[in-house]
Amino acid sequence: GAGVSQTPSNKVTEKGKYVELRCDPISGHTALYWYRQSLGQGPEFLIYFQGTGAADDSGLPNDRFFAVRPEGSVSTLKIQRTERGDSAVYLCASSPPTRPEQFFGPGTRLTVL
Amino acid sequence: GQNIDQPTEMTATEGAIVQINCTYQTSGFNGLFWYQQHAGEAPTFLSYNVLDGLEEKGRFSSFLSRSKGYSYLLLKELQMKDSASYLCAVRHRPEAAGNKLTFGGGTRVLVKP
């Protein structure tokens, strides 16, 4: 596809459940970022991958959050024991090796009941 | 740490000009982005400034003063479709934080007929 894609677009789960959010970056983009955006606020950085490795995971709020990018392309954000406070839009972005812009996907709206 | 401030909301009339200011305090500055975000959609790239001065791109211009920690986005000949949130984001140095972006809270611009 032409842009960053994220699935699912919406996810409703119950408190305590496990969820996985998927991001498919633009082909050839080596850097991949996850952000979280709450209503009326700007996106908040979670984790950054350069290739397969997590270069910076300082934004992950706690050890319930984990992300992988095993082949340097698709990434999965995993949240264990979800809490109501995890409800937000989770945005993925990717950027090419030679340009600074980050291109965002449409996001996954996570609702924890 | 990082601190990015921008007004919460602005209202302007179709055809007019609006200037959205952004001030920042951050270490390891490596450029400033402006993104546009319509409700329920992904942020889309508008501009990137890394050197002082004005960058013009059609109806949109962006200005940066690194010594003052200040940027603005200027929207000219406002159209109804320009009603959106405008996000100011600081890019960090790779060695400091891997090109991650720190966003302000966003400025919601409402264009009235």
Short mmCIF file of C-alpha atoms in Angstrom, two decimals:
data_model
loop_
_atom_site.label_atom_id
_atom_site.label_comp_id
_atom_site.label_asym_id
_atom_site.label_seq_id
_atom_site.Cartn_x
_atom_site.Cartn_y
_atom_site.Cartn_z
CA GLY A 1 0.00 0.00 0.00
CA ALA A 2 0.97 3.62 -0.35
CA GLY A 3 0.82 4.62 3.29
CA VAL A 4 1.23 3.29 6.81
CA SER A 5 -1.54 0.87 7.69
CA GLN A 6 -2.72 -0.16 11.13
CA THR A 7 -5.04 -2.92 12.23
CA PRO A 8 -7.50 -3.12 13.74
CA SER A 9 -8.94 0.35 13.32
CA ASN A 10 -10.97 -0.09 16.48
CA LYS A 11 -10.51 -2.46 19.39
CA VAL A 12 -12.82 -2.78 22.36
CA THR A 13 -11.65 -4.99 25.18
CA GLU A 14 -12.32 -5.62 28.83
CA LYS A 15 -10.10 -4.61 31.69
CA GLY A 16 -7.44 -7.22 32.31
CA LYS A 17 -7.36 -8.62 28.78
CA TYR A 18 -4.39 -8.80 26.41
CA VAL A 19 -4.36 -6.91 23.09
CA GLU A 20 -2.11 -6.72 20.05
CA LEU A 21 -2.02 -3.77 17.69
CA ARG A 22 -0.35 -4.11 14.31
CA CYS A 23 1.50 -1.57 12.17
CA ASP A 24 2.60 -2.05 8.57
CA PRO A 25 5.01 0.79 7.62
CA ILE A 26 5.70 2.23 4.22
CA SER A 27 7.95 -0.06 2.22
CA GLY A 28 11.61 0.89 2.57
CA HIS A 29 11.13 2.91 5.74
CA THR A 30 13.71 1.76 8.25
CA ALA A 31 12.49 3.75 11.25
CA LEU A 32 9.18 2.97 12.96
CA TYR A 33 7.57 4.80 15.85
CA TRP A 34 4.63 4.15 18.15
CA TYR A 35 2.75 7.02 19.77
CA ARG A 36 -0.34 7.22 21.95
CA GLN A 37 -2.85 10.04 21.66
CA SER A 38 -5.56 10.85 24.17
CA LEU A 39 -8.53 13.02 23.28
CA GLY A 40 -7.61 16.67 22.88
CA GLN A 41 -3.90 16.08 23.33
CA GLY A 42 -0.89 15.71 21.09
CA PRO A 43 0.64 12.29 20.40
CA GLU A 44 2.92 10.95 23.12
CA PHE A 45 6.01 8.94 22.16
CA LEU A 46 6.13 5.30 23.22
CA ILE A 47 8.90 3.46 21.35
CA TYR A 48 11.16 3.77 18.31
CA PHE A 49 12.64 1.01 16.14
CA GLN A 50 15.56 1.33 13.78
CA GLY A 51 15.41 -1.88 11.78
CA THR A 52 14.60 -4.78 14.05
CA GLY A 53 15.88 -3.34 17.30
CA ALA A 54 14.15 -1.02 19.73
CA ALA A 55 16.47 1.99 19.71
CA ASP A 56 14.48 3.92 22.32
CA ASP A 57 11.69 2.49 24.49
CA SER A 58 11.77 5.25 27.08
CA GLY A 59 8.15 6.22 26.42
CA LEU A 60 6.59 2.89 27.33
CA PRO A 61 4.58 3.66 30.47
CA ASN A 62 5.25 0.38 32.29
CA ASP A 63 6.13 -3.27 31.76
CA ARG A 64 2.63 -4.14 30.58
CA PHE A 65 3.58 -2.56 27.24
CA PHE A 66 5.90 -4.30 24.81
CA ALA A 67 6.58 -3.97 21.10
CA VAL A 68 8.39 -6.06 18.51
CA ARG A 69 9.53 -5.71 14.93
CA PRO A 70 11.12 -9.11 14.20
CA GLU A 71 11.86 -8.67 10.51
CA GLY A 72 12.39 -4.94 10.38
CA SER A 73 9.05 -4.23 8.74
CA VAL A 74 5.74 -4.97 10.47
CA SER A 75 5.56 -4.09 14.16
CA THR A 76 3.21 -5.27 16.88
CA LEU A 77 2.46 -3.34 20.06
CA LYS A 78 1.37 -5.66 22.85
CA ILE A 79 -0.48 -4.59 25.98
CA GLN A 80 -1.00 -7.02 28.84
CA ARG A 81 -3.59 -6.76 31.60
CA THR A 82 -5.21 -3.73 30.00
CA GLU A 83 -6.50 -0.93 32.21
CA ARG A 84 -9.14 1.70 31.51
CA GLY A 85 -6.40 4.31 31.42
CA ASP A 86 -4.90 2.58 28.38
CA SER A 87 -7.86 3.77 26.29
CA ALA A 88 -6.49 6.03 23.56
CA VAL A 89 -5.65 6.13 19.87
CA TYR A 90 -2.40 4.31 19.18
CA LEU A 91 -0.57 5.82 16.22
CA CYS A 92 2.24 4.28 14.24
CA ALA A 93 4.60 6.29 12.07
CA SER A 94 7.50 5.44 9.80
CA SER A 95 10.24 7.46 8.16
CA PRO A 96 12.70 6.78 5.34
CA PRO A 97 16.47 6.69 5.88
CA THR A 98 17.15 10.00 4.18
CA ARG A 99 14.28 12.24 5.30
CA PRO A 100 13.20 13.45 8.73
CA GLU A 101 9.42 13.44 8.20
CA GLN A 102 7.39 10.83 10.00
CA PHE A 103 4.38 9.50 8.11
CA PHE A 104 1.53 8.47 10.33
CA GLY A 105 -0.97 5.68 9.98
CA PRO A 106 -4.69 6.12 10.72
CA GLY A 107 -4.32 4.74 14.23
CA THR A 108 -6.03 2.08 16.30
CA ARG A 109 -8.67 3.35 18.71
CA LEU A 110 -8.41 1.19 21.82
CA THR A 111 -11.26 1.23 24.33
CA VAL A 112 -10.87 -0.66 27.59
CA LEU A 113 -14.18 -1.18 29.37
CA GLY B 1 13.05 17.61 29.87
CA GLN B 2 10.88 18.99 27.12
CA ASN B 3 8.15 21.61 27.28
CA ILE B 4 6.16 22.67 24.23
CA ASP B 5 3.42 25.29 24.45
CA GLN B 6 0.84 26.31 21.89
CA PRO B 7 -2.60 27.89 22.25
CA THR B 8 -5.47 25.49 22.74
CA GLU B 9 -7.90 27.02 20.29
CA MET B 10 -8.16 29.80 17.70
CA THR B 11 -11.03 31.05 15.58
CA ALA B 12 -10.71 32.88 12.28
CA THR B 13 -12.81 33.87 9.30
CA GLU B 14 -12.68 32.28 5.87
CA GLY B 15 -10.20 34.16 3.67
CA ALA B 16 -8.31 35.61 6.63
CA ILE B 17 -4.85 34.83 8.05
CA VAL B 18 -4.10 32.99 11.28
CA GLN B 19 -0.77 32.63 13.06
CA ILE B 20 -0.26 29.74 15.47
CA ASN B 21 2.63 30.23 17.87
CA CYS B 22 4.69 27.50 19.47
CA THR B 23 7.35 27.91 22.14
CA TYR B 24 9.60 25.13 23.27
CA GLN B 25 12.25 24.33 25.84
CA THR B 26 14.21 21.23 25.06
CA SER B 27 17.67 19.71 24.99
CA GLY B 28 19.13 18.15 21.85
CA PHE B 29 17.01 20.16 19.41
CA ASN B 30 17.16 18.86 15.86
CA GLY B 31 14.31 20.58 14.06
CA LEU B 32 10.65 21.47 14.42
CA PHE B 33 7.66 20.02 12.61
CA TRP B 34 4.13 21.21 12.05
CA TYR B 35 1.44 18.64 11.42
CA GLN B 36 -2.23 19.05 10.57
CA GLN B 37 -4.75 16.66 12.08
CA HIS B 38 -8.42 16.55 11.17
CA ALA B 39 -10.73 15.03 13.74
CA GLY B 40 -10.47 11.25 13.77
CA GLU B 41 -7.65 11.17 11.26
CA ALA B 42 -3.87 10.74 11.30
CA PRO B 43 -1.54 13.74 11.54
CA THR B 44 -0.27 14.83 8.13
CA PHE B 45 3.05 16.57 7.56
CA LEU B 46 2.98 20.30 6.81
CA SER B 47 6.47 21.68 7.34
CA TYR B 48 9.90 21.11 8.84
CA ASN B 49 12.31 23.83 10.01
CA VAL B 50 15.81 23.10 11.19
CA LEU B 51 17.45 26.48 10.47
CA ASP B 52 16.26 29.93 11.51
CA GLY B 53 13.97 31.72 9.13
CA LEU B 54 10.80 31.41 7.15
CA GLU B 55 9.81 28.45 4.97
CA GLU B 56 6.94 29.11 2.58
CA LYS B 57 4.85 26.42 0.99
CA GLY B 58 1.77 27.66 -0.80
CA ARG B 59 -0.77 29.06 1.66
CA PHE B 60 1.23 27.76 4.64
CA SER B 61 4.47 29.24 6.02
CA SER B 62 6.50 28.24 9.03
CA PHE B 63 9.06 30.28 10.94
CA LEU B 64 11.75 29.23 13.40
CA SER B 65 13.97 31.10 15.84
CA ARG B 66 16.23 28.65 17.65
CA SER B 67 17.71 31.26 19.98
CA LYS B 68 14.21 32.18 21.20
CA GLY B 69 12.81 28.64 21.20
CA TYR B 70 9.95 29.90 19.05
CA SER B 71 8.13 28.90 15.92
CA TYR B 72 4.92 29.90 14.22
CA LEU B 73 2.73 28.46 11.50
CA LEU B 74 1.01 30.99 9.27
CA LEU B 75 -2.11 29.99 7.38
CA LYS B 76 -3.17 32.42 4.66
CA GLU B 77 -6.40 32.68 2.63
CA LEU B 78 -8.14 30.42 5.11
CA GLN B 79 -10.55 27.85 3.74
CA MET B 80 -13.22 25.92 5.59
CA LYS B 81 -11.22 22.72 5.10
CA ASP B 82 -8.40 24.25 7.17
CA SER B 83 -10.49 23.68 10.30
CA ALA B 84 -8.34 21.13 12.13
CA SER B 85 -5.83 20.74 14.92
CA TYR B 86 -2.29 21.92 14.24
CA LEU B 87 0.46 20.14 16.10
CA CYS B 88 3.89 21.57 16.83
CA ALA B 89 6.55 18.89 17.39
CA VAL B 90 10.22 19.06 18.29
CA ARG B 91 12.60 16.51 16.80
CA HIS B 92 15.41 15.30 19.03
CA ARG B 93 18.96 14.50 18.05
CA PRO B 94 19.56 10.85 17.06
CA GLU B 95 22.25 10.38 19.68
CA ALA B 96 19.97 11.80 22.35
CA ALA B 97 16.64 10.25 21.53
CA GLY B 98 16.63 8.63 18.14
CA ASN B 99 14.75 11.23 16.13
CA LYS B 100 11.64 10.87 18.25
CA LEU B 101 9.16 13.72 18.22
CA THR B 102 7.78 15.49 21.26
CA PHE B 103 4.43 17.09 20.48
CA GLY B 104 2.63 20.06 21.91
CA GLY B 105 -1.00 19.69 22.85
CA GLY B 106 -2.20 20.97 19.49
CA THR B 107 -4.09 24.11 18.50
CA ARG B 108 -7.64 23.61 17.29
CA VAL B 109 -8.41 26.10 14.53
CA LEU B 110 -12.01 26.80 13.66
CA VAL B 111 -12.65 28.60 10.38
CA LYS B 112 -15.98 30.38 10.21
CA PRO B 113 -17.72 31.55 7.03
#
